[in-house]
Coordinates of C-alpha atoms in Angstrom, one line a residue:
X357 CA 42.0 -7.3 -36.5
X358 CA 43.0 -5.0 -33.8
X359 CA 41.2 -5.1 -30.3
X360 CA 41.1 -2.8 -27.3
X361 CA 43.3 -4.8 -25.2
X362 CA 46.1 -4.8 -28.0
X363 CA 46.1 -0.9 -28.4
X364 CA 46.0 -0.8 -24.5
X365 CA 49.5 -2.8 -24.8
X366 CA 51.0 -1.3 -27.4
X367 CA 50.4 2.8 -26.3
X368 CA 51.7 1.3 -22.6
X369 CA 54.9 0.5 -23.5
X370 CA 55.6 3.6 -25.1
X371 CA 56.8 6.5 -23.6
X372 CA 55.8 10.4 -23.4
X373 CA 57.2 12.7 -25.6
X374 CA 57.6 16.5 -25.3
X375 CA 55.4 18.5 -28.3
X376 CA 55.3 21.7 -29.7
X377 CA 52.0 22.2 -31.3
X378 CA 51.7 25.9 -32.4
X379 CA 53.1 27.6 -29.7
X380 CA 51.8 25.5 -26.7
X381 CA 53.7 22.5 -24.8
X382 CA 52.4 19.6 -24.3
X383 CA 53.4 16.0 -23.4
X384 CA 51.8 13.5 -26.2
X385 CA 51.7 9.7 -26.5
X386 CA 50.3 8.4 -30.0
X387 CA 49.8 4.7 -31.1
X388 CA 48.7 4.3 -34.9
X389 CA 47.7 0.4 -35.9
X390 CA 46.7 -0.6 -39.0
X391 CA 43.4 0.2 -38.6
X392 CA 43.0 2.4 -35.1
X393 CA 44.7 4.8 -33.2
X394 CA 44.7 6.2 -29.7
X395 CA 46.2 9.8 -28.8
X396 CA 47.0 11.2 -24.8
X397 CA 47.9 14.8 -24.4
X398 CA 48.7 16.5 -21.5
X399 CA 49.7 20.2 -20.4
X400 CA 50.5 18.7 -16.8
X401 CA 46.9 19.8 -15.6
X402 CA 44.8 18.0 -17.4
X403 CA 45.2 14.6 -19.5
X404 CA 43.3 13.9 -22.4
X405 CA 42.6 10.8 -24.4
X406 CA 41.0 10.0 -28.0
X407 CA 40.8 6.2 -29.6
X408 CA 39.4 6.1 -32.4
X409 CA 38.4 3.0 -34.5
X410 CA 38.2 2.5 -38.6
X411 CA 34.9 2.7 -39.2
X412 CA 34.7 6.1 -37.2
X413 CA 37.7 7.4 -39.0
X414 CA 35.9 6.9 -42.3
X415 CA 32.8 9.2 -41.0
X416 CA 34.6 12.0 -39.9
X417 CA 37.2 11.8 -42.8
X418 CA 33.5 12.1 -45.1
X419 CA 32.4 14.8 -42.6
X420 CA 35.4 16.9 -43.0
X421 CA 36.1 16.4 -46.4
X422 CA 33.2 16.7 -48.8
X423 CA 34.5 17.0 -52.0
X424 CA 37.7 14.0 -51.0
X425 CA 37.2 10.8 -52.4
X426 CA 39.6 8.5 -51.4
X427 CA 39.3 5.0 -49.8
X428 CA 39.2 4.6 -45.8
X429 CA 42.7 3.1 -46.3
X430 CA 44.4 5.7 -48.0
X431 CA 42.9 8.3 -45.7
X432 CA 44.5 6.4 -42.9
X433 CA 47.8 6.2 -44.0
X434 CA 48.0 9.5 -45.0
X435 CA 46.8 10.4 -41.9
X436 CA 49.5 8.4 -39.8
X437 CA 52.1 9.7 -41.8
X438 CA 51.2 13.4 -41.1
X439 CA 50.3 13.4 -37.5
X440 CA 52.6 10.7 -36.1
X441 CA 55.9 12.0 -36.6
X442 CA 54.9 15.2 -34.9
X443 CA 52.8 13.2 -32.1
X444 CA 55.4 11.2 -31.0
X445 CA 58.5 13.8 -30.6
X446 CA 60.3 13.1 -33.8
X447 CA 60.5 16.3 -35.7
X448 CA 64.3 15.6 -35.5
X449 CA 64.1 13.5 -38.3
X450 CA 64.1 15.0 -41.4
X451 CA 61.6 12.9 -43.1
X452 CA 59.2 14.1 -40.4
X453 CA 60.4 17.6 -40.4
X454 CA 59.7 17.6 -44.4
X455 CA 56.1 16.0 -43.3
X456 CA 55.8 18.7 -40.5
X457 CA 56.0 21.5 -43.0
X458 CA 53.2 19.6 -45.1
X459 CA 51.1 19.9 -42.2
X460 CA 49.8 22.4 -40.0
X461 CA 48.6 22.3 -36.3
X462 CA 45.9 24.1 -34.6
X463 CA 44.9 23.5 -30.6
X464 CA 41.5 24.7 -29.2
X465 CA 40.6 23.9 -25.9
X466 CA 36.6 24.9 -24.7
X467 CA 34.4 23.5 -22.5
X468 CA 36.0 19.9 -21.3
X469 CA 37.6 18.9 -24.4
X470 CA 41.1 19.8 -26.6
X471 CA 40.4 19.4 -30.5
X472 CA 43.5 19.8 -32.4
X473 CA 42.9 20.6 -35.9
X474 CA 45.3 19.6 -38.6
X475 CA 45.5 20.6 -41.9
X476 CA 47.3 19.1 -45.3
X477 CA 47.5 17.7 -48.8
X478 CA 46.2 14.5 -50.2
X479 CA 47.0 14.2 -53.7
X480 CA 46.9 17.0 -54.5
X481 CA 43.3 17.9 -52.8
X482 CA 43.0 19.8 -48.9
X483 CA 42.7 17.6 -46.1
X484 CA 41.5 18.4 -42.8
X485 CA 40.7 16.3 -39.5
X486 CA 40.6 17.2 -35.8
X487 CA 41.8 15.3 -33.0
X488 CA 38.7 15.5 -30.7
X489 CA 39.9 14.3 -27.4
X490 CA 38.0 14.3 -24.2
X491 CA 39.6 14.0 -20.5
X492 CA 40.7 10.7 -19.7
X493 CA 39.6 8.4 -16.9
X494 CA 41.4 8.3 -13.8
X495 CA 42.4 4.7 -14.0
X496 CA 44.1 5.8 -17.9
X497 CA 45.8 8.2 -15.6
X498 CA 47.3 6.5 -13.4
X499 CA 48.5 3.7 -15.3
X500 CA 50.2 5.8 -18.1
X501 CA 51.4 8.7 -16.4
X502 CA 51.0 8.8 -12.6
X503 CA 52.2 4.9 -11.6
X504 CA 55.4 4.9 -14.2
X505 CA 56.5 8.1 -12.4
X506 CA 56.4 7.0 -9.3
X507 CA 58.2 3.6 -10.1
X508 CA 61.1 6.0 -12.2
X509 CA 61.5 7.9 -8.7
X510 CA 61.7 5.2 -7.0
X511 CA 64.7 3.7 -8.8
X512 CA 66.4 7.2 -9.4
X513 CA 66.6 7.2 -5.7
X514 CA 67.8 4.1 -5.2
X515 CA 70.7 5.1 -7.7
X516 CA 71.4 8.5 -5.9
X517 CA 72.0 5.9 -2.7
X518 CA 74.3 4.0 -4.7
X519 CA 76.0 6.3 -6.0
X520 CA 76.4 8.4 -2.4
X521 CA 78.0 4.8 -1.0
X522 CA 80.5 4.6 -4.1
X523 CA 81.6 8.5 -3.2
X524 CA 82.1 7.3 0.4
X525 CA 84.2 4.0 -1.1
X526 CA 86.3 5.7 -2.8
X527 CA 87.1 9.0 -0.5
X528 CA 87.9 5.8 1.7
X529 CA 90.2 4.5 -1.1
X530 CA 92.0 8.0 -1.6
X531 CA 92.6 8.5 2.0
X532 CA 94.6 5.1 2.3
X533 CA 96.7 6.2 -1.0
X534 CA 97.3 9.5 0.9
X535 CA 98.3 7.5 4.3
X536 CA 100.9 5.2 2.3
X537 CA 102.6 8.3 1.0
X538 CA 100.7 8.9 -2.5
X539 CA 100.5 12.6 -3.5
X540 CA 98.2 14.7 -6.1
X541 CA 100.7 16.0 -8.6
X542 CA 97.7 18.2 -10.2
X543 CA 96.2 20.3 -7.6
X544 CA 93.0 21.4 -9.7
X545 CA 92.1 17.6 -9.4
X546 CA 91.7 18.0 -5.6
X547 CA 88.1 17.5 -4.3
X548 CA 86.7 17.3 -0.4
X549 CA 85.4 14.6 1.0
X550 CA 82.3 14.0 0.2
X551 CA 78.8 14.4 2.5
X552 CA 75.6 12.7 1.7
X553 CA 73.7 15.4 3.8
X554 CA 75.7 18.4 3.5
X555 CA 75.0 17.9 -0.5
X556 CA 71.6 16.9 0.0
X557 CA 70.7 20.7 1.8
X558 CA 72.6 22.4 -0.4
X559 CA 70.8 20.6 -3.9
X560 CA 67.7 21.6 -2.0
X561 CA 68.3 25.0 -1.4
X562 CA 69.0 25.7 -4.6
X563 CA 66.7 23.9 -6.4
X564 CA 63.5 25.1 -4.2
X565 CA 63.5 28.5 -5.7
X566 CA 63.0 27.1 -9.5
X567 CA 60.5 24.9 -8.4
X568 CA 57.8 26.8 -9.8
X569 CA 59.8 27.0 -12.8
X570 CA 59.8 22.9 -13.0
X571 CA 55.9 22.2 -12.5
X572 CA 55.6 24.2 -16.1
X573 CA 58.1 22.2 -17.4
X574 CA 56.8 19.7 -19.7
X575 CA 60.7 18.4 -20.6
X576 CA 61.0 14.5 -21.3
X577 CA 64.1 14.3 -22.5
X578 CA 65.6 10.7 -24.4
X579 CA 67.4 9.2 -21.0
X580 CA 63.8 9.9 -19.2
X581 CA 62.1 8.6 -21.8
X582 CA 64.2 5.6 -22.2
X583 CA 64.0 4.4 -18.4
X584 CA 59.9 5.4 -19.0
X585 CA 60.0 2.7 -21.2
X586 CA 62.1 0.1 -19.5
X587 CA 60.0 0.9 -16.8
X588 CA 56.3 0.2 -18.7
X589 CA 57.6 -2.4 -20.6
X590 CA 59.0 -4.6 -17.5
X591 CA 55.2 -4.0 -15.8
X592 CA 54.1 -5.2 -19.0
X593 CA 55.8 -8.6 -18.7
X594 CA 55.4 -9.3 -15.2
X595 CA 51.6 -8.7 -15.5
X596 CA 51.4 -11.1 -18.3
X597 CA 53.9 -13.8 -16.7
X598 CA 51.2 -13.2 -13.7
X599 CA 48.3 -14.1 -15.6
X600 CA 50.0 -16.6 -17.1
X601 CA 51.0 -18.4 -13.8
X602 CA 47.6 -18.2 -12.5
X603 CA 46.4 -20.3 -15.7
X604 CA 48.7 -23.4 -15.1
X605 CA 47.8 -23.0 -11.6
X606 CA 43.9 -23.4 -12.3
X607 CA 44.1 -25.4 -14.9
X608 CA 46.9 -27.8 -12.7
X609 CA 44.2 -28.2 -10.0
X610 CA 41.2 -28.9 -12.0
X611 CA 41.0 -32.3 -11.2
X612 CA 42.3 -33.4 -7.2
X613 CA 43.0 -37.4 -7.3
X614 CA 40.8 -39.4 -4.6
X615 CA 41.0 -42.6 -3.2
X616 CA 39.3 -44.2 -5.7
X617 CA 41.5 -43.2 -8.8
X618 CA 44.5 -45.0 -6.7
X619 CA 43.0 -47.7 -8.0
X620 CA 42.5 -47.0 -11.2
X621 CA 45.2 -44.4 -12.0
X622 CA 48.9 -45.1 -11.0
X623 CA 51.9 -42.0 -10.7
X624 CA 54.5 -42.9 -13.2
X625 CA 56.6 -43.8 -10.1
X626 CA 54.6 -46.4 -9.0
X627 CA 53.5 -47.7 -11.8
X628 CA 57.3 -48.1 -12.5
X629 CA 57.5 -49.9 -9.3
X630 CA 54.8 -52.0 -10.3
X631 CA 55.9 -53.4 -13.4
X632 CA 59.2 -54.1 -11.6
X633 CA 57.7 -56.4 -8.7
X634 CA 55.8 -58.0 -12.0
X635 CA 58.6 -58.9 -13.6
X636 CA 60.9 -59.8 -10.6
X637 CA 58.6 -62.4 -10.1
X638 CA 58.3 -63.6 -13.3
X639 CA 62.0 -63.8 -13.1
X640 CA 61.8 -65.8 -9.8
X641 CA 59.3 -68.5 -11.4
X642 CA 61.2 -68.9 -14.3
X643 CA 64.4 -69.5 -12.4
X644 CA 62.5 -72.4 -10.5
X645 CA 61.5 -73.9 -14.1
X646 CA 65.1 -73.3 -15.3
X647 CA 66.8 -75.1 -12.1
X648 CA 64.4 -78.1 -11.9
X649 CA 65.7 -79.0 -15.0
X650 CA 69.1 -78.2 -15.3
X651 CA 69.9 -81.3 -13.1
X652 CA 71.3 -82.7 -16.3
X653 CA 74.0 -80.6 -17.3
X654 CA 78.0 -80.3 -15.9
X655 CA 79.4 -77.6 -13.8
X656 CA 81.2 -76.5 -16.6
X657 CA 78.0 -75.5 -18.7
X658 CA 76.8 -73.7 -15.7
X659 CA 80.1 -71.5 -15.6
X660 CA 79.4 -70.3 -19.5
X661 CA 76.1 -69.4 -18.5
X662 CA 76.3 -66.5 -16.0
X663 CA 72.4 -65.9 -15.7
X664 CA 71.4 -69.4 -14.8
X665 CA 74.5 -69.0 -12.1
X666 CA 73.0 -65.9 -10.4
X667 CA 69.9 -67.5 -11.2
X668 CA 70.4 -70.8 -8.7
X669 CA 72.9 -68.2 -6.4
X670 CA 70.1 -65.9 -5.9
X671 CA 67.7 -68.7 -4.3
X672 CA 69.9 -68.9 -1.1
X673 CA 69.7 -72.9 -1.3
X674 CA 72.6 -75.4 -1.3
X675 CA 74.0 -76.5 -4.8
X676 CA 74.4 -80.4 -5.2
X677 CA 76.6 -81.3 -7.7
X678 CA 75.0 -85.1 -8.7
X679 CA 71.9 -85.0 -7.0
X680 CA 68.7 -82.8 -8.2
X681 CA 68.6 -79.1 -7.5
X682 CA 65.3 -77.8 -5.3
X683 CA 64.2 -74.2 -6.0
X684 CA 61.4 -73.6 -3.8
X685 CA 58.4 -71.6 -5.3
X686 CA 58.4 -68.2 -3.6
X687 CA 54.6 -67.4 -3.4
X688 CA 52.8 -64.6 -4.9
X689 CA 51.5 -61.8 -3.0
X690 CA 47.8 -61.5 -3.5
X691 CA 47.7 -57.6 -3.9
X692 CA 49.7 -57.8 -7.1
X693 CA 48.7 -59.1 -10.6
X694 CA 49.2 -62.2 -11.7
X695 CA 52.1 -63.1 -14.4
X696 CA 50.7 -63.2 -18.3
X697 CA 49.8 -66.5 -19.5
X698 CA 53.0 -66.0 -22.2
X699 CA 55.8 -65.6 -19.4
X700 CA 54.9 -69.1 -18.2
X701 CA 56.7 -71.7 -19.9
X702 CA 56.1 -75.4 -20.0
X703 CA 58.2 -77.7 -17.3
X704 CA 60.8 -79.9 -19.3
X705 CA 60.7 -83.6 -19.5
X706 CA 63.9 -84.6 -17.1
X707 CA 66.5 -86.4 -19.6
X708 CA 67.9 -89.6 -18.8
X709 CA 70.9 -91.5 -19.9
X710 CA 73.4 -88.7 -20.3
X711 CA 74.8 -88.8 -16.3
X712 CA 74.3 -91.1 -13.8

């Protein structure tokens, strides 16, 4: 099912396009859904807006069609197929310019609103419906028309800069060729040097006399149209990356540890350091149990066994060869946990007989 906020996204991200609709000019964007569509027009005075939903489309499909009987899904398809092509700048195509001459277009403007009235086939049977759009809030305004704009100026100027400093790099580049002897063997190639504000007063000066010329002009062609929608679409993203941070970041601080959940709650890092004092001094009191007993055995069994080695090496006491090896108990601290009943194992019974 489609809802507001999707329509919102998806007429957003598309871009203006210039229309001809019976003689008059005008500067459309048209989403169709499944279900819904949403129409702007503008003559660059005025911008108006129409959504319309499917259960509203059926009504005014009954109202102006008495004698059509057709479901409210068929009525909607044909009616996307008829007006968007021509809504949406592609009569260039010639499935849309075959659809065009199916259809005709008629714009009446009174009071505050624009109805544009179309008129076609549906198997077979006449098939009117009007566009009945009303001036669009300011807020629509801005966000599809006035704000893009203003962002595509921005980054044309910032390319007119550019470009101005690669001029200047490369006049720089030519006059070095022309100081280590390089000549122009085709004169007509030969351009001045160029100046950023020298060209800048003459653009203006010829360009201020048309300017009455250009606030008629309702032309959008494909590259402006193209960097429209790179512009809307990037917004589009960042907005919902936005939203999207600010989520994590909410739901991240929901819960701020205390003092108390030290207790109860350890960081993976600590815990880690936890388990590691736990088993170290398992590993110390089993040594002790292991060295009490190993009195027994001959200096030779101790070299195949590397672990009891480092084990008696690690207790920084002197090694007696016949008499009985002392590992003193290093004691527990009190703040940590004490070892589980199953590391402990039972002291061996010292064996007697095999050296004395």
């Amino acid at each position: 099912m489609e809802t507001v906020g999707h329509s919102e996204m998806a007429l957003t991200d598309l871009s203006w396009a210039p229309v001809r609709l019976e003689g008059t000019e005008l500067l459309a964007k048209a989403w169709f859904g499944d279900t819904q569509y949403r129409v702007l027009l503008s003559d660059l005075r005025c911008v108006w807006e129409e959504d319309m939903r499917a259960d509203v489309i059926a009504d005014r499909a009954q109202e102006l069609n008495k004698r059509l009987r057709a479901p409210a899904d068929a009525v909607f398809s044909h009616l996307r197929s008829v007006a968007l092509p021509l809504l949406s700048g592609q009569s260039h195509d010639t499935t849309a310019t075959a659809t065009a001459t199916a259809a005709h277009f008629t714009v009446h403007s009174h009071d505050d609103r624009l109805t544009v009235r179309l008129k076609s086939e549906l198997v077979g049977v006449p098939f009117h419906w009007e566009f009945r759009l009303r001036p669009a809030p300011v807020t629509v305004v801005c966000k599809q028309l006035v704000r893009p704009l203003l962002v595509m100026t921005r980054l044309l100027q910032r390319q007119v800069t550019d470009l101005s400093g690669l001029l200047g790099r490369k006049d720089a580049e030519i006059q070095d060729y022309k100081e280590n002897g390089a000549t122009l063997t085709r004169e007509r190639l030969l351009t001045d040097a160029f100046d950023e504000d020298r060209y800048r007063q003459n653009f203006l000066s010829q360009m201020l006399p048309q300017l009455g010329a250009l606030q008629e002009c309702v032309d959008f062609g494909p590259e402006l149209q193209a960097l429209y929608t790179a512009v809307s679409c990037s917004s589009s993203t960042q907005r919902g990356g936005g939203g999207a941070r600010k989520r994590r970041r909410s739901s991240s601080s929901a819960h701020t540890p205390t003092e108390e959940d030290d207790d109860a709650t350890l960081i993976p890092d600590q815990a880690a350091g936890a388990n590691t004092h736990m088993h170290q001094d398992a590993g110390v009191r089993d040594a002790g149990i292991r060295s009490s007993s190993s009195q027994s055995l001959t200096p030779s069994l101790l070299d195949q066994n590397p672990e009891e080695r480092g084990s008696r090496g690690a207790s920084g006491e002197p090694q007696n060869a016949e008499g009985e090896q002392t590992v003193p108990q290093m004691p527990v601290p009190s703040h940590r946990p004490a070892a589980p009943a199953a590391l402990a194992r039972p002291k061996k019974k010292k064996e007697k007989g095999l050296f004395r």
